[in-house]
Amino acid sequence: MPQPLPQNELRLDPIGPRRPQLLVALGGRSEEDTALVRAAHRHAQRDGIGWRAVHVDNGRGGPRQRLALDQVLALVNRLGGEVRILQGAGRARELHDYAVEQGVATLMVGRTRPSGWRIWRRPLVERLLHYGGAYDLVVVAEARQRRRFRPVRRRQTLGWREGWVVAGSFLVAVAVAWALELWLELANLSLIFLAAVLASATLAGTRAAMITAALGFLAFNFLFTRPRFSLAMVEREQLLTVIFFLLVAVVVGQLAGSGRHRLMALRSSREQSHRLLTFSRALSVATDREQVRDVGITTLERWLGVPVVFLDENEEGTGLAVRSAVPANARLGRQEEAAAVWSWQQRKPSGAGTATQSTLRWRFIPLVEQQRVLGIVGLELAVRERPLGPDQETLVTTLTRQLGMALERTRLVAELGASRLSEENERLRSALLSSVSHDLRTPLASIIGSASSLKELEPQLSRDDRHELLDGILTESERLDRYIQNLLDMTRLGHGSLKLERDWVSFDDLVTAALKRLGTTLETVSIEREGADKLPLLYVHPALIEQALVNVIDNAVRFSPTNGRVTIRAGLDEAREWLEVNITDEGPGIPTAQRGAVFDMFFTGGEGDRGPHGSGLGLAICRGMLGAHGGSVEALPGPDGRGTTIALRLPLTAQKEHTSDGD
């Protein structure tokens, strides 16, 4: 039975990274790890579980091993697995502890090859079985039998730097020991040679330390033990001193060399991480495909020191074309172009340093994401004095991978933008059809009905009835005319073809013309005008400002109750630089959240074509017309929170200039 929690404890929700059910142990060998990762992927897909690849880094891996590991980790990411790097010297212990900690159900390892002459080395599987654990241990056999391990003998010449460090450390140690021989005991003299071993390991690595240790052992024995100038030793204490010196020198040299190796690897990793971070930041701020492409090839050219080109499909879609090059005069020959086409078709690298057409001067790397080729990066590696090292190969692989992901991001963003634009156009089209179906059908129905009554029932109609029907036809025709005018204005605003033909006009005349156009629409409300006759002339497009006033006043009348009041109040701001017009109604008002949206096209407060208040074009067109003059419009609450005030602003700069010219 589970124990209840104490009152002062909180139960944490299991929110966080999901624990994997399958753990894959990578060994840092490309072929074995690739087969292991693919087997884990098949197993996870079959059972529908999550999986994670783990590598134990003991700090002894070389650049080529790191390159192979990076390629395998990239494969893990492409297949949908997670990656985790553990630090430790004992691979079996680290894997066992991590599997127990994560609570995995299955630990998958590769088949261990025979250790050859290293008979004391137990296979990984046996060591894991020795530790035990509540997980299944699965051993994956490779497709072919692996060769028995044999140490590879490589002849590496001593570099000039290592030679100078060894010679300098050894000679300095001999000179110092010779000078201090009379004051120091034999055991203390060995510390001088031990310091030389430590200096060699720190400055040049393990191999230099071992050479210095061997030379120090011989010199110490030859120069300072009795009999002098002989390798023979007759005293037991001297023999023990020399032997212990050699053992300590070997251990110290190995440890110091390993520390130097780790330090150099850490420094190289930090520098590469800094480069990748800089590259990622540059890609993150790039907004389109062209910017991402230019950032990628410029970075590759600067860090590798070779010409770089980017190839993509031409406009006709019949072949590849160089879209960008650094430097700009970089050119490809026919063989290089054929290799680039092959890489595009096969989605594999080709050219220098690859298995395909390795004699070419260029290497072509396809950028593949989501089974789609996004471009080809070409590197002219033949201009380098030395081939790319493992660290540089890793850098190229990582940079091209990030470049491919950034290009895929820009493609998805472009498709999303196009999808949103298409969706918005479809919404506007639907709203326009809905608006047309309502705002054209209603006045047309009234006109047709009134005209039919006049034609068919003329003998039975009185004079007043005929006048009433004719007034209805005239009113609905004017309403239809205003709606069609709004549609035309909306079209001109949307296409940017609206031209301002300015003229000097009185604002009072504009208001009078707008009220006259509204005609019988104003019969249900009372109109109050304030301050319109005391304003300076306006230098505007009269028809557009009149149409804006018509739209706002018509909108106010629609929302006002019967026998309500619509107030038109005009005046100048304190600096006398703006004309301010407030048109206030006594309607229900506009909610705060919708005061900005009422100026969007086809916004009708959610009523659509069932609403009695129009199509949602009037205020949108008003904003466009005032904006074309440098003005603005906003919706405000009415006095005492009742109704709505539409505030219009127009600049008077042109008026000031006209006045100064006249003076």
XYZ file of C-alpha atoms in Angstrom:
663
model
C 0.000 0.000 0.000
C 1.403 3.450 -0.848
C 2.018 5.666 2.156
C 0.095 8.967 2.282
C 2.117 12.113 1.817
C 2.772 14.332 4.855
C 0.753 17.491 5.079
C 3.742 19.749 4.354
C 4.808 17.914 1.153
C 3.675 18.756 -2.342
C 3.136 16.165 -5.043
C 4.934 17.231 -8.216
C 3.179 16.664 -11.503
C 5.183 14.461 -13.866
C 5.688 17.239 -16.382
C 8.966 17.205 -18.227
C 10.915 15.144 -20.739
C 9.364 11.736 -21.311
C 11.585 8.875 -20.141
C 12.644 6.577 -22.981
C 11.646 2.910 -22.945
C 14.510 1.851 -25.238
C 18.140 2.828 -24.664
C 20.783 2.359 -27.367
C 24.469 2.238 -26.372
C 26.732 3.808 -29.009
C 30.354 2.749 -29.149
C 31.811 5.503 -31.340
C 32.357 3.247 -34.371
C 30.442 4.367 -37.431
C 29.427 1.087 -39.063
C 28.452 -0.676 -35.830
C 26.567 2.335 -34.473
C 24.700 2.909 -37.754
C 23.436 -0.689 -37.786
C 22.546 -0.380 -34.103
C 20.614 2.873 -34.575
C 18.622 1.503 -37.512
C 17.761 -1.616 -35.543
C 16.611 0.517 -32.606
C 14.495 2.646 -34.937
C 12.776 -0.438 -36.358
C 12.195 -1.815 -32.879
C 10.740 1.477 -31.619
C 8.447 1.860 -34.635
C 7.206 -1.690 -34.297
C 6.367 -1.324 -30.600
C 5.422 2.374 -30.720
C 7.836 3.428 -27.967
C 10.331 6.244 -27.440
C 14.053 5.605 -27.736
C 17.304 7.381 -26.895
C 20.902 6.922 -28.063
C 23.599 7.245 -25.363
C 27.350 7.582 -25.817
C 29.856 7.442 -22.966
C 32.700 9.893 -23.604
C 35.906 8.887 -21.831
C 37.960 11.711 -23.359
C 40.194 9.402 -25.384
C 38.417 9.648 -28.702
C 40.253 11.258 -31.598
C 38.952 13.679 -34.228
C 37.963 10.908 -36.626
C 35.991 9.134 -33.945
C 34.217 12.391 -33.088
C 33.380 12.883 -36.774
C 31.941 9.361 -36.994
C 29.971 9.960 -33.784
C 28.545 13.245 -35.093
C 27.331 11.489 -38.237
C 25.642 8.772 -36.182
C 24.015 11.354 -33.882
C 22.690 13.176 -36.937
C 21.148 9.889 -38.084
C 19.539 9.475 -34.655
C 17.948 12.919 -34.916
C 16.661 12.230 -38.426
C 15.065 8.960 -37.293
C 13.274 10.656 -34.407
C 15.427 9.514 -31.474
C 16.934 11.488 -28.613
C 20.651 11.923 -27.926
C 22.505 11.971 -24.620
C 26.290 12.198 -24.014
C 27.582 10.855 -20.682
C 31.004 11.599 -19.197
C 32.870 8.760 -17.513
C 35.729 6.319 -17.747
C 33.773 3.058 -17.268
C 31.376 2.550 -20.139
C 29.524 -0.426 -18.653
C 29.042 1.230 -15.248
C 27.815 4.509 -16.754
C 25.368 2.727 -19.075
C 24.032 0.550 -16.265
C 23.570 3.451 -13.852
C 21.864 5.601 -16.494
C 19.530 2.768 -17.539
C 18.528 2.176 -13.919
C 18.100 5.907 -13.280
C 15.868 6.379 -16.335
C 13.939 3.170 -15.698
C 14.292 1.901 -19.256
C 12.741 -1.401 -20.258
C 15.324 -2.395 -22.881
C 19.053 -1.698 -23.267
C 20.338 -2.413 -26.777
C 24.060 -2.893 -27.448
C 26.133 -4.023 -30.401
C 27.962 -7.311 -30.645
C 31.388 -6.976 -29.072
C 34.306 -8.072 -31.219
C 37.118 -10.252 -29.847
C 39.746 -8.275 -27.980
C 42.733 -9.996 -29.603
C 45.819 -9.836 -27.406
C 43.983 -7.873 -24.706
C 42.729 -11.026 -22.975
C 41.993 -9.211 -19.716
C 39.339 -7.019 -21.328
C 35.863 -8.459 -20.749
C 33.157 -7.815 -23.377
C 30.607 -5.073 -22.672
C 27.743 -7.558 -22.517
C 29.443 -9.619 -19.805
C 30.166 -6.523 -17.750
C 26.537 -5.380 -18.002
C 25.330 -8.849 -16.996
C 27.670 -8.712 -14.029
C 26.058 -5.496 -12.788
C 22.539 -6.819 -13.354
C 19.467 -4.627 -13.736
C 15.693 -4.585 -14.191
C 15.908 -4.206 -17.962
C 16.135 -6.454 -20.998
C 19.585 -6.625 -22.566
C 19.401 -6.970 -26.359
C 22.519 -7.667 -28.441
C 22.279 -6.669 -32.113
C 24.404 -8.675 -34.547
C 25.747 -6.844 -37.589
C 25.105 -7.899 -41.174
C 28.666 -9.212 -41.625
C 31.214 -10.859 -39.385
C 33.641 -8.367 -37.888
C 37.362 -8.884 -37.965
C 39.264 -9.756 -34.845
C 40.775 -6.719 -33.200
C 44.438 -6.131 -33.848
C 46.316 -3.019 -32.885
C 47.042 -0.791 -35.871
C 50.678 0.113 -36.225
C 51.091 3.634 -37.455
C 54.410 5.308 -37.977
C 54.160 8.915 -36.970
C 57.211 11.080 -37.354
C 58.202 13.333 -34.504
C 57.164 16.889 -35.294
C 59.613 19.740 -35.019
C 57.719 21.230 -32.114
C 57.755 17.947 -30.194
C 61.453 17.522 -30.957
C 62.326 20.967 -29.645
C 60.227 20.454 -26.505
C 61.832 17.055 -25.784
C 65.376 18.294 -26.428
C 64.893 21.496 -24.474
C 63.258 19.831 -21.457
C 65.856 17.053 -21.344
C 68.894 19.334 -21.686
C 67.599 21.800 -19.104
C 66.942 18.936 -16.670
C 70.460 17.529 -17.190
C 72.070 20.956 -16.701
C 70.095 21.741 -13.547
C 70.722 18.286 -12.059
C 74.446 18.524 -12.846
C 74.616 21.952 -11.186
C 72.738 20.833 -8.048
C 74.316 17.406 -7.688
C 76.532 18.459 -4.778
C 73.621 19.918 -2.763
C 70.861 17.366 -3.471
C 70.527 13.676 -2.826
C 70.050 11.215 -5.675
C 66.330 10.785 -5.001
C 65.800 14.543 -5.138
C 67.670 14.778 -8.445
C 65.081 12.460 -9.978
C 62.420 15.086 -9.312
C 64.202 17.420 -11.744
C 63.874 14.860 -14.534
C 60.272 14.231 -13.447
C 59.579 17.965 -13.887
C 61.025 17.721 -17.411
C 58.586 14.869 -18.164
C 55.698 16.953 -16.845
C 56.762 19.976 -18.934
C 57.022 17.845 -22.082
C 53.551 16.376 -21.498
C 52.050 19.800 -20.934
C 53.673 21.437 -23.954
C 53.740 18.629 -26.523
C 51.605 15.698 -25.355
C 51.959 12.135 -24.172
C 54.423 10.930 -26.817
C 56.885 13.715 -26.026
C 56.517 12.918 -22.307
C 57.338 9.236 -22.871
C 60.431 10.105 -24.916
C 61.589 12.539 -22.227
C 60.991 9.885 -19.551
C 63.099 7.353 -21.463
C 65.916 9.852 -22.056
C 65.751 10.962 -18.412
C 65.949 7.353 -17.230
C 69.079 6.728 -19.329
C 70.730 10.049 -18.438
C 69.940 9.646 -14.732
C 71.430 6.180 -14.742
C 74.400 7.063 -16.900
C 75.426 10.363 -15.311
C 74.401 10.267 -11.652
C 74.466 6.675 -10.400
C 77.585 4.751 -9.465
C 79.598 3.704 -11.359
C 79.507 6.960 -13.361
C 79.169 6.982 -17.136
C 77.831 3.450 -17.116
C 74.370 1.895 -17.178
C 75.363 -0.599 -14.509
C 74.299 -0.054 -10.879
C 75.814 -1.694 -7.855
C 73.781 -0.119 -5.034
C 70.292 -1.396 -4.278
C 68.993 2.006 -3.208
C 70.063 3.558 -6.507
C 68.371 0.752 -8.440
C 65.087 1.328 -6.582
C 65.371 5.102 -7.102
C 65.829 4.725 -10.864
C 63.036 2.164 -11.204
C 60.588 4.255 -9.170
C 61.570 7.330 -11.170
C 60.744 5.532 -14.424
C 57.381 4.273 -13.119
C 56.364 7.671 -11.745
C 57.558 9.429 -14.919
C 55.458 7.120 -17.114
C 52.345 7.601 -14.948
C 52.788 11.367 -14.645
C 53.506 11.697 -18.366
C 50.391 9.704 -19.263
C 48.178 11.718 -16.927
C 49.579 15.092 -17.983
C 49.397 14.160 -21.677
C 45.815 12.972 -21.278
C 44.959 16.204 -19.493
C 46.536 18.237 -22.272
C 44.638 16.214 -24.862
C 41.365 16.847 -23.070
C 42.154 20.525 -22.715
C 42.898 20.849 -26.427
C 39.738 18.940 -27.294
C 37.710 21.133 -24.949
C 39.229 24.287 -26.429
C 38.501 23.080 -29.959
C 34.965 22.104 -28.973
C 34.393 25.485 -27.326
C 35.646 27.331 -30.379
C 33.495 25.238 -32.676
C 30.475 25.700 -30.401
C 31.039 29.460 -30.492
C 31.175 29.381 -34.276
C 28.011 27.320 -34.500
C 26.239 29.609 -32.031
C 27.232 32.655 -34.091
C 26.053 30.912 -37.241
C 22.741 29.935 -35.633
C 22.119 33.501 -34.483
C 22.830 34.833 -37.973
C 20.414 32.289 -39.465
C 17.726 33.049 -36.882
C 17.528 36.726 -37.875
C 17.425 35.928 -41.611
C 13.851 36.381 -42.767
C 13.796 34.892 -46.258
C 15.481 32.246 -48.364
C 17.943 34.626 -50.006
C 19.234 35.956 -46.679
C 19.627 32.451 -45.242
C 21.485 31.332 -48.359
C 23.858 34.301 -48.296
C 24.610 33.832 -44.580
C 25.382 30.152 -45.144
C 27.781 30.457 -48.067
C 29.506 33.532 -46.606
C 30.161 31.692 -43.333
C 31.506 28.607 -45.111
C 33.814 30.734 -47.273
C 35.151 32.661 -44.272
C 35.776 29.639 -42.029
C 37.119 27.217 -44.658
C 38.901 29.717 -46.908
C 37.565 28.180 -50.126
C 35.198 29.467 -52.843
C 31.575 28.492 -52.172
C 28.567 28.383 -54.515
C 24.885 27.688 -53.951
C 22.914 25.946 -56.691
C 19.166 25.639 -57.071
C 16.676 24.845 -59.808
C 16.425 27.383 -62.605
C 13.218 29.236 -63.414
C 12.181 26.681 -66.035
C 12.743 23.768 -63.635
C 14.873 21.959 -66.233
C 18.252 22.086 -64.481
C 20.433 23.716 -61.851
C 21.741 27.271 -61.784
C 24.225 29.053 -59.538
C 22.110 31.353 -57.378
C 24.927 32.825 -55.308
C 28.715 32.578 -55.144
C 31.496 33.817 -52.844
C 33.637 35.207 -54.382
C 31.338 36.387 -57.132
C 33.640 35.176 -59.940
C 33.524 31.493 -58.871
C 32.575 29.293 -61.825
C 31.842 25.598 -62.405
C 32.989 23.438 -65.311
C 30.886 20.893 -67.162
C 32.084 18.003 -65.024
C 31.300 19.933 -61.845
C 27.827 20.811 -63.127
C 27.196 17.143 -63.934
C 28.331 16.137 -60.441
C 26.006 18.747 -58.897
C 23.077 17.376 -60.926
C 23.947 13.858 -59.749
C 23.953 15.032 -56.112
C 20.570 16.693 -56.640
C 19.068 13.540 -58.122
C 20.668 11.018 -55.761
C 20.619 13.214 -52.637
C 24.218 12.256 -51.876
C 27.488 14.242 -51.760
C 29.823 14.028 -54.739
C 33.180 15.405 -55.817
C 36.379 15.935 -53.836
C 36.676 13.824 -50.707
C 33.633 11.622 -51.477
C 33.113 8.189 -53.011
C 31.753 9.677 -56.253
C 34.064 11.554 -58.681
C 36.631 12.217 -55.980
C 39.109 13.673 -58.521
C 37.049 16.834 -59.033
C 38.138 20.163 -57.580
C 34.721 20.784 -56.036
C 32.631 18.939 -53.468
C 28.844 19.183 -53.734
C 26.652 18.663 -50.671
C 22.853 18.389 -51.088
C 20.716 20.074 -48.439
C 17.979 17.527 -47.767
C 15.134 18.087 -45.315
C 11.879 16.143 -45.144
C 12.852 14.136 -48.240
C 13.136 17.384 -50.191
C 16.296 18.814 -51.772
C 16.468 22.508 -50.884
C 19.697 23.324 -52.714
C 23.283 22.264 -53.365
C 26.339 23.739 -51.630
C 29.576 23.562 -53.632
C 33.045 23.855 -52.011
C 36.219 24.206 -54.110
C 38.438 22.184 -51.778
C 41.263 21.879 -54.323
C 42.495 25.388 -53.480
C 43.443 24.253 -49.957
C 47.014 23.216 -49.280
C 45.826 20.468 -46.933
C 42.655 18.357 -47.043
C 39.951 18.963 -44.494
C 40.667 17.472 -41.092
C 38.091 15.557 -39.023
C 37.138 18.650 -37.022
C 36.639 20.647 -40.210
C 34.610 17.817 -41.735
C 32.416 17.896 -38.648
C 32.095 21.662 -38.992
C 31.080 21.383 -42.658
C 28.520 18.687 -41.843
C 27.022 20.704 -38.998
C 26.932 23.974 -40.934
C 25.270 22.444 -43.980
C 22.774 20.655 -41.746
C 21.852 23.897 -39.995
C 21.669 25.694 -43.331
C 19.279 23.052 -44.616
C 17.055 23.370 -41.548
C 17.026 27.168 -41.885
C 16.052 26.913 -45.562
C 13.292 24.492 -44.623
C 12.111 26.975 -41.994
C 11.887 29.782 -44.535
C 10.038 27.474 -46.931
C 7.513 26.543 -44.261
C 7.104 30.189 -43.263
C 6.505 31.155 -46.895
C 3.958 28.365 -47.314
C 2.276 29.370 -44.069
C 2.127 33.002 -45.223
C 0.669 31.948 -48.559
C -1.838 29.724 -46.774
C -2.863 32.547 -44.455
C -3.170 34.945 -47.385
C -5.286 32.435 -49.266
C -7.412 31.895 -46.175
C -7.806 35.647 -45.697
C -8.729 36.121 -49.338
C -11.256 33.328 -49.055
C -12.703 34.911 -45.937
C -12.939 38.300 -47.626
C -14.477 36.688 -50.692
C -17.071 34.925 -48.556
C -17.785 38.126 -46.649
C -18.099 40.061 -49.904
C -20.545 37.527 -51.345
C -22.498 37.550 -48.088
C -22.515 41.347 -48.088
C -23.547 41.575 -51.718
C -26.286 39.001 -51.207
C -27.756 41.157 -48.423
C -27.009 44.765 -49.342
C -27.901 44.371 -53.014
C -30.815 42.004 -52.602
C -32.660 44.102 -49.997
C -32.865 47.410 -51.935
C -33.450 45.577 -55.208
C -36.345 43.655 -53.642
C -37.906 46.934 -52.494
C -37.412 48.565 -55.869
C -38.859 45.581 -57.736
C -41.791 45.359 -55.352
C -42.594 49.053 -55.619
C -42.218 49.068 -59.409
C -44.428 45.960 -59.741
C -47.095 47.582 -57.605
C -47.037 50.711 -59.755
C -47.389 48.682 -62.929
C -50.015 46.148 -61.876
C -52.056 48.146 -59.367
C -51.910 51.610 -60.898
C -55.741 51.977 -61.303
C -56.356 51.094 -57.653
C -53.573 53.341 -56.251
C -54.222 56.858 -55.074
C -51.918 59.761 -55.840
C -50.391 59.614 -52.353
C -49.788 55.869 -52.653
C -47.998 56.309 -55.973
C -45.808 59.080 -54.499
C -44.979 56.846 -51.542
C -43.948 53.994 -53.808
C -41.845 56.340 -55.931
C -40.167 57.739 -52.818
C -39.366 54.184 -51.752
C -37.863 53.440 -55.151
C -35.785 56.632 -54.989
C -34.597 55.945 -51.401
C -33.578 52.371 -52.124
C -31.882 53.435 -55.359
C -29.813 56.006 -53.463
C -28.945 53.356 -50.885
C -27.898 50.997 -53.657
C -25.829 53.744 -55.256
C -23.968 54.397 -51.999
C -23.222 50.712 -51.589
C -21.884 50.389 -55.136
C -19.783 53.519 -54.580
C -18.331 51.906 -51.449
C -17.451 48.789 -53.415
C -15.677 50.871 -56.051
C -13.788 52.854 -53.394
C -12.780 49.632 -51.650
C -11.437 48.261 -54.920
C -9.399 51.404 -55.588
C -8.016 51.413 -52.042
C -7.073 47.736 -52.262
C -5.229 48.161 -55.562
C -3.504 51.404 -54.590
C -5.015 53.258 -57.538
C -6.708 55.935 -55.450
C -5.445 59.340 -56.654
C -5.912 62.561 -54.704
C -7.165 65.480 -56.771
C -6.999 68.169 -54.107
C -8.909 71.416 -54.113
C -9.795 74.150 -51.632
C -13.186 73.523 -50.076
C -15.161 74.562 -47.015
C -15.811 71.868 -44.455
C -19.331 73.200 -43.963
C -20.014 72.614 -47.672
C -18.747 69.029 -47.362
C -21.108 68.360 -44.442
C -24.035 69.929 -46.286
C -23.356 67.808 -49.392
C -23.066 64.640 -47.313
C -26.377 65.298 -45.552
C -28.055 66.046 -48.881
C -26.854 62.714 -50.304
C -28.298 60.850 -47.363
C -31.675 62.469 -48.021
C -34.627 60.587 -46.546
C -32.307 58.326 -44.511
C -32.068 61.172 -41.985
C -35.839 61.417 -41.419
C -35.753 59.149 -38.338
C -33.151 61.223 -36.437
C -32.335 64.853 -35.747
C -28.988 66.288 -36.902
C -27.115 68.877 -34.869
C -24.102 70.735 -36.364
C -21.573 72.694 -34.318
C -18.560 74.743 -35.436
C -18.472 73.688 -39.103
C -18.994 77.249 -40.401
C -16.029 78.792 -38.539
C -13.199 76.712 -39.946
C -10.519 77.534 -42.548
C -10.673 76.050 -46.012
C -9.408 72.499 -46.465
C -7.004 71.407 -49.225
C -8.410 67.901 -49.810
C -10.052 65.657 -52.363
C -13.660 66.871 -51.878
C -15.414 63.732 -53.161
C -13.389 61.405 -50.948
C -13.887 63.415 -47.746
C -17.569 63.772 -48.571
C -17.839 60.000 -49.021
C -16.077 59.447 -45.695
C -18.561 61.763 -43.965
C -21.470 60.000 -45.678
C -20.262 56.623 -44.436
C -19.799 57.762 -40.839
C -23.097 59.688 -40.646
C -24.992 56.834 -42.319
C -23.471 54.411 -39.833
C -24.510 56.681 -36.920
C -28.071 56.917 -38.239
C -28.350 53.138 -38.592
C -27.415 52.564 -34.954
C -29.452 55.463 -33.529
C -32.924 54.836 -32.127
C -35.985 56.428 -33.704
C -36.115 60.165 -32.938
C -32.528 59.943 -31.730
C -29.902 62.644 -32.174
C -26.707 62.648 -34.239
C -24.240 65.418 -33.431
C -21.562 66.681 -35.829
C -19.045 68.777 -33.918
C -15.976 70.244 -35.686
C -13.062 72.329 -34.440
C -9.283 72.792 -34.404
C -6.771 71.369 -31.942
C -4.803 73.630 -29.583
C -1.870 73.968 -31.986
C -4.295 74.706 -34.877
C -2.598 72.012 -36.982
C -5.426 69.486 -37.155
C -9.128 69.564 -37.963
C -10.996 67.427 -35.429
C -14.510 66.186 -36.231
C -16.589 64.191 -33.738
C -19.761 62.463 -34.980
C -21.776 61.157 -32.020
C -24.886 58.960 -31.962
C -27.157 57.686 -29.190
C -26.968 54.030 -30.131
C -25.978 51.017 -28.003
C -22.249 51.807 -28.250
C -19.300 49.658 -29.267
C -17.636 47.230 -26.827
C -14.094 48.189 -25.911
C -12.632 45.027 -27.481
C -14.268 45.838 -30.852
C -13.413 49.540 -31.190
C -10.380 48.789 -33.319
C -12.005 45.984 -35.310
C -14.935 48.110 -36.540
C -12.574 49.687 -39.085
C -11.770 46.300 -40.645
C -13.511 45.363 -43.875
C -16.720 43.334 -43.497
C -16.703 43.572 -39.710
C -20.342 43.651 -38.576
C -20.073 42.622 -34.941
C -20.569 38.941 -35.720
C -24.034 39.299 -37.323
C -22.880 38.773 -40.942
C -25.581 39.238 -43.568
C -28.327 38.832 -40.934
C -27.477 42.123 -39.308
C -29.473 45.250 -40.112
C -26.451 47.562 -39.966
C -24.794 47.133 -43.352
C -21.880 45.243 -44.819
C -18.988 46.503 -42.698
C -17.398 48.510 -45.512
C -18.262 52.081 -44.546
C -15.843 52.672 -41.667
C -13.063 50.682 -43.366
C -13.329 52.913 -46.443
C -13.465 56.005 -44.239
C -10.172 55.030 -42.612
C -8.571 54.465 -46.009
C -9.709 57.812 -47.364
C -8.576 59.780 -44.327
C -5.296 57.854 -44.296
C -4.676 58.858 -47.897
C -4.842 62.489 -46.700
C -2.538 61.830 -43.721
C -5.436 61.763 -41.282
C -6.853 59.178 -38.898
C -10.107 57.908 -37.414
C -10.932 56.109 -34.164
C -13.981 54.943 -32.231
C -14.598 56.426 -28.759
C -17.379 56.085 -26.212
C -20.103 58.749 -26.361
C -20.733 61.400 -23.695
C -21.571 59.897 -20.303
C -20.852 56.437 -21.751
C -23.906 56.543 -24.016
C -23.624 55.898 -27.729
C -20.488 56.120 -29.843
C -18.265 58.950 -31.043
C -16.314 58.541 -34.287
C -13.373 60.978 -34.131
C -11.907 62.102 -37.478
C -8.653 64.065 -37.815
C -7.292 65.839 -40.906
C -3.984 67.754 -41.089
C -4.008 71.490 -41.893
C -0.351 71.715 -43.022
C -1.322 72.458 -46.612
C -3.583 75.252 -45.344
C -0.652 76.941 -43.515
C 1.574 76.743 -46.568
C -1.166 78.272 -48.717
C -1.625 81.129 -46.268
C 2.099 81.901 -46.116
C 2.340 81.903 -49.908
C -0.548 84.340 -50.113
C 1.124 86.704 -47.643
